[in-house]
Structure formats: C-alpha cells, structure tokens
Amino acid sequence: MATTTTTSINTGGEDRVLATAQQIVNSLNNTPKEVRQDMLLILSSFDNRLSNITSLIDGDGASKSEEDRFALAEKVILRWDPSSEGSRRSLNWEDSGDESNEYLSAIDEILNLMDELSVRSDSEIVDRAYSAIQHAMSRLEDEFRQVLIRNTVPLDAERLYGSIRRFSLSFPVSGSRIITGEDDDEDDDEDGGEFESFSEDDRSSRFHERGPSLDDNASVDLIDPKAVDELREIATRMIRSGFEKECIQVYSTVRRDALDECLVILGIEKLSIEEVQKIEWNSLDEKMKKWIQAVKIVVRLILSGEKSLCDQIFCGADETKEICFNETVKGCVMQLLNFGEAVAIGRRSPEKLFRILDMYDVMAEALARLEVLVTDDVVISEARDVLSGLGEAACGTFAEFENAVQSETSKKPMQSGEIHPLTRYVMNYVKLIVDYSETLNLLLEIREDDDQLVPLRNDDSDSSRLTPVARRLLVLITSLHSNLEEKSKLYEDGALQYIFLMNNILYVVQKVKGSDLGGLLGDNWVRKRRGQIRQYATSYLRASWTKVLHCLKDEGIGGSSNNASRVALKERFKNFNACFEEIYRVQTAWKVPDAQLREELRISISEKVIPAYRSFMGRFGNQVESGRHAGKYIKYTADDLENYLLDLFEGSPRVLHHMRRKST
C-alpha cells in the first residue's frame, strides 16, 4: 500500500513539473523558433525529468519530432565548431559550467538519437548526426588537451627533496679512485701508489651518501583535483563516440610531456649510453645520485599518482586506462632505465661500487612497484634486465677492488713506519661494504673450490659459518695482511719493519672492532691479530735493543766488579751511549699513531733497558766515575734514560745534546 502511494506521489510530481515546463514553453509561442529551441535545451539541462520535453512539446505546443530534437542539439554543437569564427575560445568548464554542460548535453542528445536512429533508414539525419559528432569530437579533443595542459601541476622538487632522508657514511670519494684517510691529521706526501690520503679539510666535503629514503607521507599532485571531473566527462563522451584512440593520443601526449618535464626538474638528462660512459667520475657520481633520487620519486610518487589519475579519468573503461597509463609512463621509465643500463655496462672501478649498490637497491624496490603498476611487458623486461645488470656490475666491481688490493705494488716505503694508505683504503672500503651486507649477500657467490678460500682454510676461524660477504672480506683482509708484510720488507731497518706492521695491523683490528665487522669475523679473529701484534712487538725489541743490552753485559770486561778493566768499562759505556743516542735520533722520527700502543712499547723498552742499566751502573759505575773524564762515559742517569724514552715514536726527530759532567 505504501509503495502504491509513493509511486502515485512521484508520478503526480513529475506530471506537475512537465505541465509547468509546457506552460513556460507555450508562453514563448510569439518568440522566434530559435529562442524556443534554446529554452527547451536549457530546461532539459536543469532537470533530468525534462530530458524528454522536446519530444512532448514543440514550438506550437505540439510533440517535437526526433528531427527537431536533433536540430536543437546540432545547433549547440555547430555554434562551437572549431572552424567557426565565434568558437575560438574554450568552453567554460569553471564556475557553474553552463557552456560546458550545455555542450555535453547536446552531445548526449545526439548520441541517444543515433542509438535510436541506427535501426531506421533515415540516412539524412544519420549522416548529419555523424557529422555533428565529428565536429563535437574535434572540439572535445582540443578541450581535453587544453584542460589537461591548463591544470597540470608543476613538480615541486624542493618540497620532495625535503622529504628525502639521507644517510651519510664516512667514506670519502674523489677523482678516479677512492680517497681514504679519515683518521689523518695532515697531508701525506709519500707515494702511496694508487691509494692516497688527504687532509681533514679536504674530507669535510667528500663522503659517500647512501640512497635516499622517501618519507611515507610524501605525495604529489599531478593535475589540479578540481579538473578531474571535467576530464572524466570529456573522456566518457569521446570513448562513447568511438574516439577512444584520439582520447588516448591526447592524454598520453600531454602527460608524457609533463613527465618529461618532471625528469628535467629532477635533474635527469637525456643521454645515450655512449655519452654516459664518457662522463668523468665526479660528474657521473652526481648524476648517479640524482638518478637514485629520481627513481624513488618517479616510481613511488609520480607513477602511482599517474595510475590513480588514469583510474579516475577513465573510470569504467579498464582497457583504455591501462593503455593510457602504459603509453604515458613508458618514455619516462625507459629514460631512467637507459641510464641504469649505461652504468651497468660501464667500466668497473672500485670507487663506483657503493653508488652502484645504491642504484641496485633502489632499482629492486622500483621493479617490485613497476610490476604492480605497469602491464607493458617490454618495460618490465627492460627493468628486470637493468636490475640484473646492476647486480652483475656490483659483483664485478667488488672483484676489481679485490684485484686492486692484491696487485697494489707501490715500492716507496711510508716514512716513519706509519699506516699505509692501502690499509686506510681497504678498511674504510670494507667498513662501508658491511653496510651493504644484505644486498651483497644476495649477489656474491662463493665457490668452495675457489683458490681465494685457501687462506680461510689455513685460518683457525670457522669460515663455513660465515656469510658470503664475511668470507670475501676475510679473504680480502688476509690479502691485505700479506701485501703489508711484503711492503714491510721495503724498510732496511728491521726494527722499523715491525713498527710498520704493528701500526697497520692494529689499525685493521681497531676498524674491525669498531664496526659490524667484528660481528662478521668473530672474536677469535681479533684475538689472533692481537697476538700477531705482540709478536711484532717482541721482534721489534729484539731487533732494536739487543745491541744496546749487549753493552750492559758482564762478559768481556775483565772479571768481577772489583777488578774489571777500566778501559773495557769505558768502552762499554761509550758504546752504550752511542747506541742509545742513535736509537733516540732515529726512533723519535718514527711514528706510532695509537697512544696505547705507543705507551706499551715505551714501557716494554723501559722494562728491559732501565733495570739493566741500573744494574750495570751499580756494579761498575764507581770504577769509571773515580777516574778522569768520567762525564765523557757516564752521560746519563737511569732517570734520564727513562725520560728520553718518552720522546720515542712521536714522529718528530730529535738529537740528544748532553752537557758532559765535569771530571772528578
């Protein structure tokens, strides 16, 4: 019962609306026919219940024919014919949108009539309808283009860069090779072969910057949201009219240009593979950083936004929106992939490794998103190839680094026995590799029959439990150690060989313990290297102080302390003084940068030399002091010697200027 009542009310209300509309039209009987037709069209656009008013009433109050309905719509369309003088301006799509609504309603009217006329033989009206639609689509195609262009939102790169979190790592990069020396206090002028170091000031502007991470809340508007409804209305008519191809062409062309402009704003240039491979390293490094940022922004924000835009504008036309999206983004994506490919097949050199790994990481994330967004098999296949190529480039570059360490053959020894640039180079490099362990563990392959694993089998570490990265790094550090032992042989002074080895191996141990390397290589590895340092210290004492201590022996001086030969004693004291002064002169110029090692060496020397000197003085000092010119032979007290030992290993050469004692 309630349903019947509601239906009656609705029907009655519609009748009243139609009756009122008919009265309005009838009141215009004395006006020109064109004015009445315009009024009919306006009324039909105000209320969907009046959509059939042109079939209910004509200019004289009678039912309108299909021809008259068509004529009204045709008139509106021809009024905006792109070739006519009065239609050079665009339709008003803003404010109330009366012009655009009227135009779209006219198109709908003709399309509806065409559906009705398609089963009839009135070819004249059908031909006119097709012609009108052609005119209308020409206009809509232009309107579609203008609305797209007018409402494109320029990319705000500054805002996006502000949402990027960067991770800076202490690994300076410069020139054509990696520059090391993060612990240096001054420039090194020595020839370090391919490996250099530089001052703290230089380092302040050189570091490796990890790939960016976009803020989860970052977003981008590609088109003014207010224009989306207008674009959807136009696209719907073009697709319904059979002008889908033209619609796709306009959309993809305009949006493709917009994405190209985005790449320009992000600093991405159109470069061929050959051009990329000719770029010198500093410039290439900057371009690689910009590429990493651009891939993050393009795939994460711009392409996702473009996909959403297509979904809104081409709602209900799945095939069309898929084609539009693919055609729009293909050029932009391929330009990015071309640069990635150029880097992947470029010359492999150690300084590129970390930037390539950054590119690999960002490309891996991008591929996962592209496989969801893009259905173009060519684009996805190319993206997979680029990712694979970057992975191979990373492995090849790592191998180049290993080869560089093994084959580094600089022949000039480091002055003062300090830490070799090769050691700094390798350990700074290795520390940074650890930060990429997750990626490298996926890429690096270790074969059990690889000759490189021989050092691991000779090591007491359990190499079978190590990750691929840890095993390769262990091989690398072992190779470094072997190289350092060879370089130590460049020193003619055997004692300086051991100072050099202590400095360098301790530096390696400190870098391992001060980073995640310690967890990778294990405590046993660290303990073994510390044991080696102690062995080097023992060898140093033997090589440097044996001759000094021999001067303080009893043998060869003529018997007991009471009847020892005064001449022999004077010779012993004279020889001791000469040996000590020579060691002082030489070894004050040697440098042990680590304060703890420096102190431990001084203590070890003091524990061997000072007690022996005190004992010798106690037994034989009186015999020399009681003679003439005693100050010429007994020049130092034990306390003097102990104080002089504090000057050793500071890297500042000194000479003892002793005021001889007066003869007693």
XYZ file of C-alpha atoms in Angstrom:
664
model
C 0.000 0.000 0.000
C 2.805 2.363 0.904
C 4.565 1.582 -2.366
C 1.478 2.439 -4.377
C 1.075 5.723 -2.549
C 4.711 6.682 -3.112
C 4.508 5.845 -6.793
C 1.385 7.962 -7.154
C 3.049 10.900 -5.458
C 6.161 10.616 -7.687
C 4.077 10.344 -10.808
C 1.949 13.267 -9.796
C 5.008 15.381 -9.048
C 6.558 14.589 -12.422
C 3.317 15.471 -14.202
C 3.223 18.819 -12.470
C 6.842 19.567 -13.416
C 6.197 18.685 -17.049
C 2.982 20.708 -17.082
C 4.765 23.747 -15.685
C 7.532 23.380 -18.274
C 4.960 23.128 -21.045
C 3.263 26.332 -19.851
C 6.627 28.125 -19.950
C 7.267 26.980 -23.500
C 3.733 27.793 -24.627
C 4.176 31.309 -23.320
C 7.015 31.694 -25.841
C 4.846 30.991 -28.886
C 5.257 34.529 -30.146
C 9.039 34.407 -29.960
C 11.320 33.184 -32.773
C 11.639 29.433 -33.132
C 15.376 29.536 -32.341
C 14.653 31.183 -28.957
C 12.072 28.493 -28.095
C 14.537 25.761 -29.052
C 17.221 27.261 -26.823
C 14.754 27.402 -23.932
C 13.870 23.745 -24.445
C 17.531 22.773 -24.300
C 18.134 24.870 -21.159
C 15.120 23.331 -19.405
C 16.264 19.828 -20.286
C 19.676 20.508 -18.767
C 18.182 21.719 -15.476
C 16.178 18.615 -14.567
C 16.518 15.065 -15.851
C 12.719 14.727 -15.752
C 12.628 17.265 -18.578
C 15.056 15.313 -20.767
C 12.178 14.233 -22.999
C 10.448 17.585 -23.106
C 11.479 18.141 -26.717
C 9.511 15.034 -27.658
C 6.436 16.182 -25.691
C 6.085 19.734 -26.892
C 7.033 21.754 -29.959
C 7.086 25.425 -30.702
C 3.301 25.405 -31.144
C 2.704 23.237 -28.064
C 2.618 20.009 -30.045
C 5.033 16.976 -29.693
C 8.501 17.557 -31.017
C 9.847 15.194 -33.639
C 13.243 13.472 -33.427
C 14.399 15.797 -36.176
C 13.630 18.861 -34.062
C 15.412 17.357 -31.053
C 18.420 16.712 -33.249
C 18.289 20.231 -34.680
C 18.478 21.763 -31.212
C 21.500 19.687 -30.241
C 23.145 20.185 -33.626
C 22.808 23.926 -33.296
C 24.696 23.925 -29.983
C 27.488 21.782 -31.411
C 27.875 23.850 -34.592
C 27.949 27.002 -32.517
C 31.236 25.672 -31.069
C 32.589 24.297 -34.330
C 36.387 24.725 -34.063
C 36.452 26.157 -37.599
C 33.822 28.819 -36.916
C 34.714 32.393 -36.103
C 32.904 32.534 -32.739
C 34.293 29.368 -31.204
C 37.935 30.182 -30.938
C 37.745 30.477 -27.181
C 37.469 27.426 -24.942
C 34.301 26.258 -23.294
C 33.743 27.477 -19.747
C 34.478 24.481 -17.525
C 34.638 26.510 -14.344
C 32.064 28.271 -12.176
C 28.646 26.859 -12.992
C 29.931 25.401 -16.268
C 26.761 26.377 -18.200
C 28.533 26.327 -21.556
C 30.222 23.012 -20.994
C 27.088 21.397 -19.549
C 25.030 22.602 -22.479
C 27.605 21.275 -24.925
C 27.889 17.877 -23.236
C 24.091 17.593 -23.062
C 23.879 18.268 -26.807
C 26.410 15.509 -27.461
C 24.437 13.131 -25.252
C 21.249 14.023 -27.099
C 22.764 13.239 -30.490
C 24.336 10.027 -29.245
C 20.995 8.926 -27.825
C 19.255 9.782 -31.100
C 21.932 7.907 -33.042
C 21.208 4.834 -30.963
C 17.506 5.205 -31.791
C 18.100 6.001 -35.461
C 20.548 3.190 -36.013
C 17.717 0.753 -36.684
C 15.972 3.082 -39.092
C 16.692 4.111 -42.657
C 16.636 7.881 -42.346
C 20.091 8.285 -43.797
C 19.963 12.077 -43.983
C 19.579 12.548 -40.239
C 22.085 9.771 -39.571
C 24.635 11.481 -41.810
C 24.015 14.815 -40.114
C 24.371 13.148 -36.704
C 27.700 11.605 -37.661
C 28.890 14.955 -38.977
C 27.800 16.711 -35.779
C 29.628 14.144 -33.657
C 32.739 14.638 -35.777
C 32.571 18.376 -35.101
C 31.901 17.738 -31.418
C 34.801 15.335 -31.041
C 37.158 17.753 -32.749
C 36.107 20.344 -30.201
C 36.328 17.916 -27.238
C 39.740 16.708 -28.331
C 41.008 20.268 -28.204
C 39.189 20.943 -24.918
C 40.619 17.751 -23.422
C 44.116 18.861 -24.354
C 43.642 22.392 -23.021
C 42.130 21.282 -19.717
C 44.994 18.822 -19.233
C 47.642 21.403 -20.008
C 45.991 24.207 -18.063
C 45.594 22.135 -14.906
C 48.937 20.337 -14.880
C 50.650 20.979 -11.541
C 54.436 21.595 -11.835
C 56.578 19.259 -9.753
C 57.780 20.867 -6.530
C 61.229 19.297 -6.336
C 62.286 21.340 -3.300
C 59.398 20.000 -1.248
C 60.083 16.440 -2.362
C 63.780 16.708 -1.616
C 62.835 17.974 1.803
C 61.002 14.693 2.398
C 64.059 12.611 1.493
C 66.090 11.236 4.393
C 69.763 10.854 3.587
C 72.343 8.651 5.235
C 75.922 9.916 5.134
C 78.709 7.416 5.624
C 82.376 8.178 6.274
C 83.864 7.103 3.034
C 85.314 9.995 1.033
C 85.238 9.759 -2.735
C 87.198 11.874 -5.169
C 88.752 11.795 -8.594
C 89.097 8.454 -10.304
C 89.647 6.437 -7.149
C 88.523 6.192 -3.569
C 90.311 8.561 -1.252
C 90.976 7.391 2.272
C 92.486 8.716 5.431
C 89.535 9.551 7.660
C 91.894 9.477 10.656
C 94.605 11.630 9.079
C 95.664 14.857 10.745
C 97.851 16.102 7.937
C 98.553 15.575 4.283
C 100.719 12.655 3.249
C 103.269 13.481 0.594
C 104.582 9.959 0.308
C 103.970 7.919 -2.760
C 101.214 5.518 -1.835
C 100.734 4.165 -5.322
C 97.127 4.207 -6.423
C 95.925 4.884 -2.889
C 96.101 8.362 -1.480
C 95.074 10.214 1.641
C 94.197 13.848 2.226
C 93.686 16.325 4.997
C 90.742 16.740 7.319
C 89.750 19.908 5.478
C 89.532 18.061 2.182
C 87.468 15.331 3.749
C 84.823 17.694 5.027
C 83.219 17.948 1.603
C 83.688 14.373 0.446
C 81.674 11.459 1.749
C 79.535 8.669 0.473
C 75.853 9.448 0.739
C 73.574 6.458 0.891
C 70.497 6.231 -1.308
C 67.552 8.406 -0.228
C 64.518 7.168 1.623
C 61.229 8.933 0.933
C 59.001 9.977 3.769
C 55.969 7.693 3.937
C 53.696 10.737 3.939
C 55.172 12.260 0.786
C 52.681 12.895 -2.022
C 52.390 14.775 -5.282
C 49.517 16.337 -7.256
C 49.892 15.839 -10.999
C 46.641 17.526 -12.037
C 44.561 20.082 -10.182
C 41.964 17.827 -8.465
C 39.183 20.259 -9.470
C 39.758 19.407 -13.136
C 39.425 15.630 -12.790
C 35.625 15.641 -13.117
C 35.799 17.768 -16.275
C 38.374 15.459 -17.814
C 36.300 12.418 -16.962
C 33.187 13.943 -18.547
C 35.077 14.684 -21.760
C 36.775 11.286 -21.877
C 33.475 9.491 -21.332
C 31.897 11.220 -24.375
C 34.923 10.641 -26.583
C 35.049 6.938 -25.735
C 31.297 6.537 -26.203
C 31.530 8.289 -29.565
C 34.176 5.868 -30.794
C 37.019 8.365 -30.475
C 38.894 6.339 -27.891
C 42.105 6.342 -29.929
C 42.127 10.147 -30.193
C 41.414 10.428 -26.473
C 44.326 8.147 -25.619
C 46.602 10.026 -28.007
C 45.825 13.425 -26.478
C 46.075 12.227 -22.907
C 49.302 10.265 -23.296
C 50.975 13.036 -25.315
C 50.208 15.776 -22.795
C 51.007 13.679 -19.754
C 54.154 12.264 -21.343
C 55.424 15.809 -21.856
C 54.560 16.580 -18.227
C 56.555 13.571 -17.008
C 59.480 14.563 -19.211
C 59.390 17.961 -17.535
C 59.396 16.216 -14.136
C 62.620 14.439 -15.081
C 64.175 17.750 -16.106
C 63.190 19.248 -12.752
C 64.737 16.223 -11.009
C 67.982 16.804 -12.908
C 67.737 13.817 -15.250
C 69.188 14.462 -18.700
C 68.534 12.555 -21.900
C 71.858 10.853 -22.506
C 72.819 7.976 -24.732
C 74.709 5.005 -23.343
C 77.824 6.205 -25.152
C 77.512 9.676 -23.621
C 77.136 8.269 -20.116
C 80.238 6.121 -20.471
C 82.339 9.143 -21.458
C 81.493 11.148 -18.339
C 84.347 11.549 -15.864
C 83.802 10.092 -12.399
C 82.960 13.196 -10.331
C 80.215 14.232 -12.753
C 78.987 10.667 -13.145
C 78.757 10.269 -9.388
C 76.498 13.334 -9.190
C 74.305 12.004 -11.986
C 74.051 8.637 -10.260
C 72.889 10.337 -7.062
C 70.268 12.310 -8.971
C 69.152 9.129 -10.732
C 68.662 7.365 -7.403
C 66.550 10.243 -6.105
C 64.578 10.441 -9.331
C 63.750 6.718 -9.409
C 62.448 6.919 -5.845
C 60.271 9.928 -6.618
C 59.098 8.821 -10.062
C 58.119 5.257 -9.199
C 56.913 5.799 -5.667
C 55.027 9.059 -6.202
C 54.660 10.160 -9.809
C 53.759 6.837 -11.425
C 51.470 5.915 -8.566
C 49.808 9.298 -8.903
C 49.539 8.862 -12.666
C 47.911 5.468 -12.167
C 45.366 6.950 -9.780
C 44.693 9.783 -12.228
C 44.003 7.333 -15.062
C 41.691 5.345 -12.816
C 39.659 8.467 -12.074
C 39.511 9.945 -15.575
C 38.845 6.670 -17.397
C 36.627 5.145 -14.741
C 34.710 2.205 -16.203
C 36.975 1.874 -19.254
C 39.583 -0.563 -17.970
C 41.299 -1.262 -21.251
C 41.524 2.432 -22.119
C 43.026 3.469 -18.805
C 45.570 0.634 -18.994
C 46.672 1.729 -22.466
C 46.757 5.393 -21.426
C 48.879 4.693 -18.365
C 51.346 2.478 -20.209
C 51.733 4.927 -23.094
C 52.129 7.855 -20.711
C 54.819 6.445 -18.453
C 56.796 4.314 -20.898
C 59.092 7.073 -22.156
C 59.839 8.383 -18.671
C 60.622 4.918 -17.289
C 62.727 3.923 -20.283
C 64.819 7.083 -19.979
C 65.636 6.150 -16.383
C 66.343 2.544 -17.340
C 68.693 3.611 -20.139
C 70.918 5.423 -17.656
C 70.889 2.403 -15.350
C 71.910 0.174 -18.235
C 74.728 2.533 -19.218
C 76.156 2.428 -15.695
C 75.764 -1.359 -15.508
C 77.817 -1.985 -18.650
C 80.345 0.781 -17.975
C 83.938 0.452 -16.853
C 84.240 -1.229 -13.487
C 86.387 0.565 -10.962
C 86.340 0.322 -7.145
C 85.074 3.847 -6.463
C 81.802 3.057 -8.231
C 80.806 0.089 -6.067
C 78.736 1.825 -3.425
C 76.885 4.063 -5.832
C 76.092 1.022 -7.993
C 74.818 -0.794 -4.906
C 72.617 2.213 -4.121
C 71.283 2.038 -7.673
C 70.687 -1.696 -7.353
C 68.753 -1.275 -4.102
C 66.537 1.483 -5.456
C 66.010 -0.436 -8.704
C 64.979 -3.577 -6.811
C 62.329 -1.608 -4.948
C 61.260 0.145 -8.143
C 60.875 -3.132 -10.043
C 58.532 -4.529 -7.409
C 56.335 -1.449 -7.792
C 56.575 -1.370 -11.586
C 55.395 -4.970 -11.802
C 52.221 -3.900 -9.995
C 51.679 -0.651 -11.886
C 52.828 -1.303 -15.465
C 51.455 -4.030 -17.745
C 53.785 -3.301 -20.659
C 55.943 -6.425 -20.980
C 58.732 -4.526 -22.751
C 59.123 -2.058 -19.886
C 59.065 -4.756 -17.208
C 61.521 -6.931 -19.117
C 63.898 -3.984 -19.518
C 63.615 -3.134 -15.822
C 64.496 -6.705 -14.870
C 67.480 -6.650 -17.215
C 68.738 -3.384 -15.718
C 68.419 -4.754 -12.184
C 70.298 -7.880 -13.188
C 72.945 -5.805 -14.946
C 73.482 -3.604 -11.896
C 73.871 -6.710 -9.751
C 76.493 -8.109 -12.100
C 78.233 -4.738 -12.185
C 78.356 -4.669 -8.372
C 79.914 -8.146 -8.232
C 82.386 -7.279 -10.976
C 83.323 -4.023 -9.288
C 83.853 -5.802 -5.972
C 86.151 -8.236 -7.779
C 88.058 -5.268 -9.241
C 88.525 -3.951 -5.726
C 89.878 -7.326 -4.567
C 92.276 -7.413 -7.504
C 93.415 -3.852 -6.809
C 94.305 -4.760 -3.231
C 96.174 -7.905 -4.240
C 98.090 -6.226 -7.046
C 98.957 -2.919 -5.343
C 102.738 -2.790 -5.621
C 103.885 0.675 -4.588
C 107.612 0.435 -3.830
C 108.269 3.521 -1.757
C 108.029 2.783 1.979
C 105.978 5.008 4.242
C 108.143 7.490 6.072
C 108.182 6.935 9.841
C 106.551 3.488 9.535
C 103.045 4.928 9.646
C 99.774 3.438 8.455
C 99.927 2.814 4.725
C 97.265 4.445 2.504
C 96.441 0.963 1.236
C 95.430 -0.039 4.755
C 93.205 3.006 5.177
C 91.756 2.486 1.726
C 90.885 -1.134 2.317
C 89.483 -0.775 5.823
C 87.367 2.283 5.046
C 86.088 0.463 1.987
C 85.445 -2.723 3.936
C 83.576 -0.886 6.685
C 81.211 0.548 4.126
C 80.764 -2.827 2.444
C 79.358 -4.112 5.733
C 76.553 -1.562 5.458
C 75.579 -3.235 2.186
C 75.860 -6.792 3.527
C 72.225 -7.631 2.948
C 72.416 -6.740 -0.732
C 75.852 -8.221 -1.316
C 74.928 -11.500 0.366
C 72.291 -11.883 -2.340
C 74.716 -11.055 -5.129
C 78.049 -12.593 -4.185
C 78.669 -16.232 -4.884
C 81.435 -18.113 -3.098
C 82.630 -21.412 -4.553
C 84.248 -23.912 -2.214
C 86.856 -24.727 -4.847
C 87.804 -21.079 -5.261
C 91.534 -20.525 -4.755
C 90.663 -17.397 -2.799
C 89.294 -19.579 0.001
C 92.676 -21.204 0.704
C 93.588 -18.512 3.289
C 90.340 -19.286 5.091
C 91.167 -22.961 5.359
C 94.536 -22.054 6.854
C 92.892 -19.701 9.321
C 91.541 -21.010 12.580
C 88.218 -19.215 12.077
C 85.165 -21.291 11.249
C 84.723 -19.992 7.726
C 81.848 -22.365 6.976
C 79.607 -20.355 9.287
C 80.403 -17.018 7.695
C 78.073 -15.234 5.276
C 79.253 -14.773 1.686
C 80.191 -11.166 2.434
C 82.076 -12.045 5.609
C 84.036 -14.782 3.834
C 85.016 -12.485 0.978
C 86.034 -9.762 3.428
C 88.107 -12.231 5.419
C 89.928 -13.221 2.232
C 90.377 -9.538 1.418
C 91.864 -8.639 4.808
C 94.129 -11.671 4.627
C 95.349 -10.449 1.232
C 95.914 -7.009 2.742
C 97.981 -8.541 5.526
C 100.138 -10.408 3.013
C 100.602 -7.232 0.990
C 101.632 -5.311 4.117
C 104.205 -7.948 5.020
C 105.710 -7.539 1.566
C 105.734 -3.766 1.947
C 107.452 -4.041 5.330
C 110.448 -5.582 3.557
C 110.993 -2.262 1.794
C 112.443 -0.904 5.057
C 116.163 -1.525 5.521
C 115.828 -1.173 9.276
C 114.412 -4.428 10.630
C 113.008 -2.706 13.719
C 111.058 -0.256 11.548
C 109.552 -3.191 9.652
C 107.897 -4.333 12.863
C 106.759 -0.825 13.801
C 105.135 -0.571 10.379
C 103.403 -3.938 10.768
C 102.214 -3.122 14.298
C 100.755 0.201 13.180
C 98.919 -1.281 10.242
C 97.632 -4.485 11.791
C 96.429 -2.588 14.865
C 94.594 -0.169 12.551
C 92.891 -3.140 10.901
C 91.908 -4.640 14.266
C 90.534 -1.323 15.512
C 88.427 -0.896 12.366
C 87.068 -4.413 12.758
C 86.212 -3.964 16.439
C 84.776 -0.501 15.877
C 82.213 -1.662 13.339
C 79.887 -4.514 12.453
C 82.929 -6.262 11.007
C 83.653 -7.578 14.478
C 80.396 -9.473 14.471
C 81.093 -10.829 10.998
C 84.668 -12.011 11.587
C 84.325 -13.052 15.221
C 86.274 -12.549 18.458
C 88.706 -15.360 17.654
C 89.905 -13.493 14.577
C 90.502 -10.358 16.659
C 92.390 -12.291 19.357
C 94.671 -13.871 16.784
C 95.568 -10.483 15.251
C 96.312 -9.013 18.654
C 98.628 -11.967 19.229
C 100.403 -11.104 15.987
C 100.868 -7.532 17.189
C 102.500 -8.814 20.387
C 104.815 -10.998 18.325
C 105.783 -7.977 16.223
C 106.481 -6.016 19.426
C 108.776 -8.776 20.678
C 110.563 -8.880 17.336
C 110.949 -5.101 17.421
C 112.579 -5.192 20.863
C 114.953 -7.883 19.742
C 115.875 -6.096 16.521
C 116.226 -2.642 18.028
C 117.568 -3.096 21.588
C 119.657 -6.285 21.579
C 122.839 -4.380 20.752
C 122.121 -1.825 23.479
C 121.531 -4.505 26.059
C 124.676 -6.342 24.983
C 126.676 -3.282 26.084
C 125.373 -3.857 29.615
C 126.527 -7.485 29.841
C 129.375 -8.571 32.113
C 131.138 -10.672 29.519
C 134.436 -9.346 28.160
C 135.171 -6.646 30.721
C 137.837 -8.499 32.729
C 136.208 -10.227 35.670
C 134.264 -9.059 38.740
C 133.171 -5.566 39.524
C 136.223 -5.021 41.679
C 138.895 -5.838 39.156
C 137.096 -5.103 35.876
C 139.152 -3.481 33.221
C 138.561 0.258 33.363
C 139.383 0.517 29.681
C 136.784 -2.133 28.820
C 134.197 -0.436 31.018
C 134.780 2.926 29.405
C 134.351 1.279 26.015
C 131.116 -0.327 27.137
C 129.661 2.945 28.421
C 130.845 4.693 25.278
C 129.207 2.083 23.057
C 126.002 2.157 25.116
C 125.771 5.930 24.812
C 126.365 5.802 21.082
C 123.739 3.088 20.541
C 121.145 4.781 22.711
C 121.709 8.169 21.086
C 121.405 6.679 17.610
C 118.176 4.884 18.519
C 116.875 8.099 20.057
C 117.740 10.104 16.951
C 116.122 7.594 14.601
C 113.133 6.389 16.560
C 111.884 9.771 17.698
C 111.211 10.266 13.982
C 109.222 7.049 13.807
C 105.529 7.402 14.481
C 103.117 5.163 16.333
C 99.740 6.951 15.974
C 97.901 4.865 18.548
C 98.563 6.286 22.014
C 98.060 2.988 23.810
C 100.426 1.047 21.546
C 102.952 3.858 21.803
C 102.827 3.727 25.600
C 103.020 -0.059 25.708
C 106.132 -0.038 23.526
C 107.842 2.542 25.739
C 107.019 0.510 28.828
C 108.384 -2.654 27.236
C 111.599 -0.878 26.296
C 111.897 0.649 29.748
C 111.373 -2.698 31.460
C 114.244 -4.181 29.509
C 116.703 -1.298 29.321
C 116.347 0.675 32.576
C 116.806 -2.216 35.047
C 119.770 -3.483 33.030
C 121.330 -0.015 33.048
C 120.734 0.463 36.783
C 122.316 -2.915 37.489
C 125.328 -2.221 35.287
C 125.808 1.206 36.865
C 125.557 -0.325 40.302
C 128.267 -2.839 39.609
C 130.685 -0.801 37.533
C 129.766 2.852 37.720
C 132.078 3.695 40.615
C 135.155 2.423 38.769
C 134.529 4.787 35.885
C 133.397 7.730 37.980
C 136.519 7.559 40.120
C 138.694 8.093 37.067
C 139.398 11.106 34.896
C 136.777 12.418 32.435
C 134.018 10.291 33.945
C 131.331 12.517 32.430
C 132.533 11.564 28.991
C 131.480 7.975 29.572
C 128.687 8.072 32.129
C 126.496 10.667 30.427
C 123.039 9.615 31.625
C 121.349 8.509 34.769
C 118.672 5.818 34.674
C 116.049 8.532 35.214
C 117.462 10.462 32.253
C 117.092 7.442 30.021
C 113.566 6.792 31.213
C 112.552 10.357 30.370
C 114.209 10.169 26.949
C 112.208 7.053 26.123
C 109.044 9.198 26.324
C 110.173 11.003 23.171
C 110.156 7.865 21.018
C 107.553 7.255 18.259
C 106.227 10.827 18.167
C 107.179 11.413 14.545
C 109.437 14.377 15.459
C 113.172 13.602 15.056
C 115.350 14.770 17.943
C 119.029 14.700 18.866
C 120.454 14.376 22.407
C 122.625 17.378 23.337
C 124.120 16.199 26.598
C 126.219 18.512 28.759
C 129.062 16.292 29.871
C 129.766 16.089 33.568
C 132.910 17.572 34.959
C 135.637 15.107 35.745
C 136.013 14.176 39.379
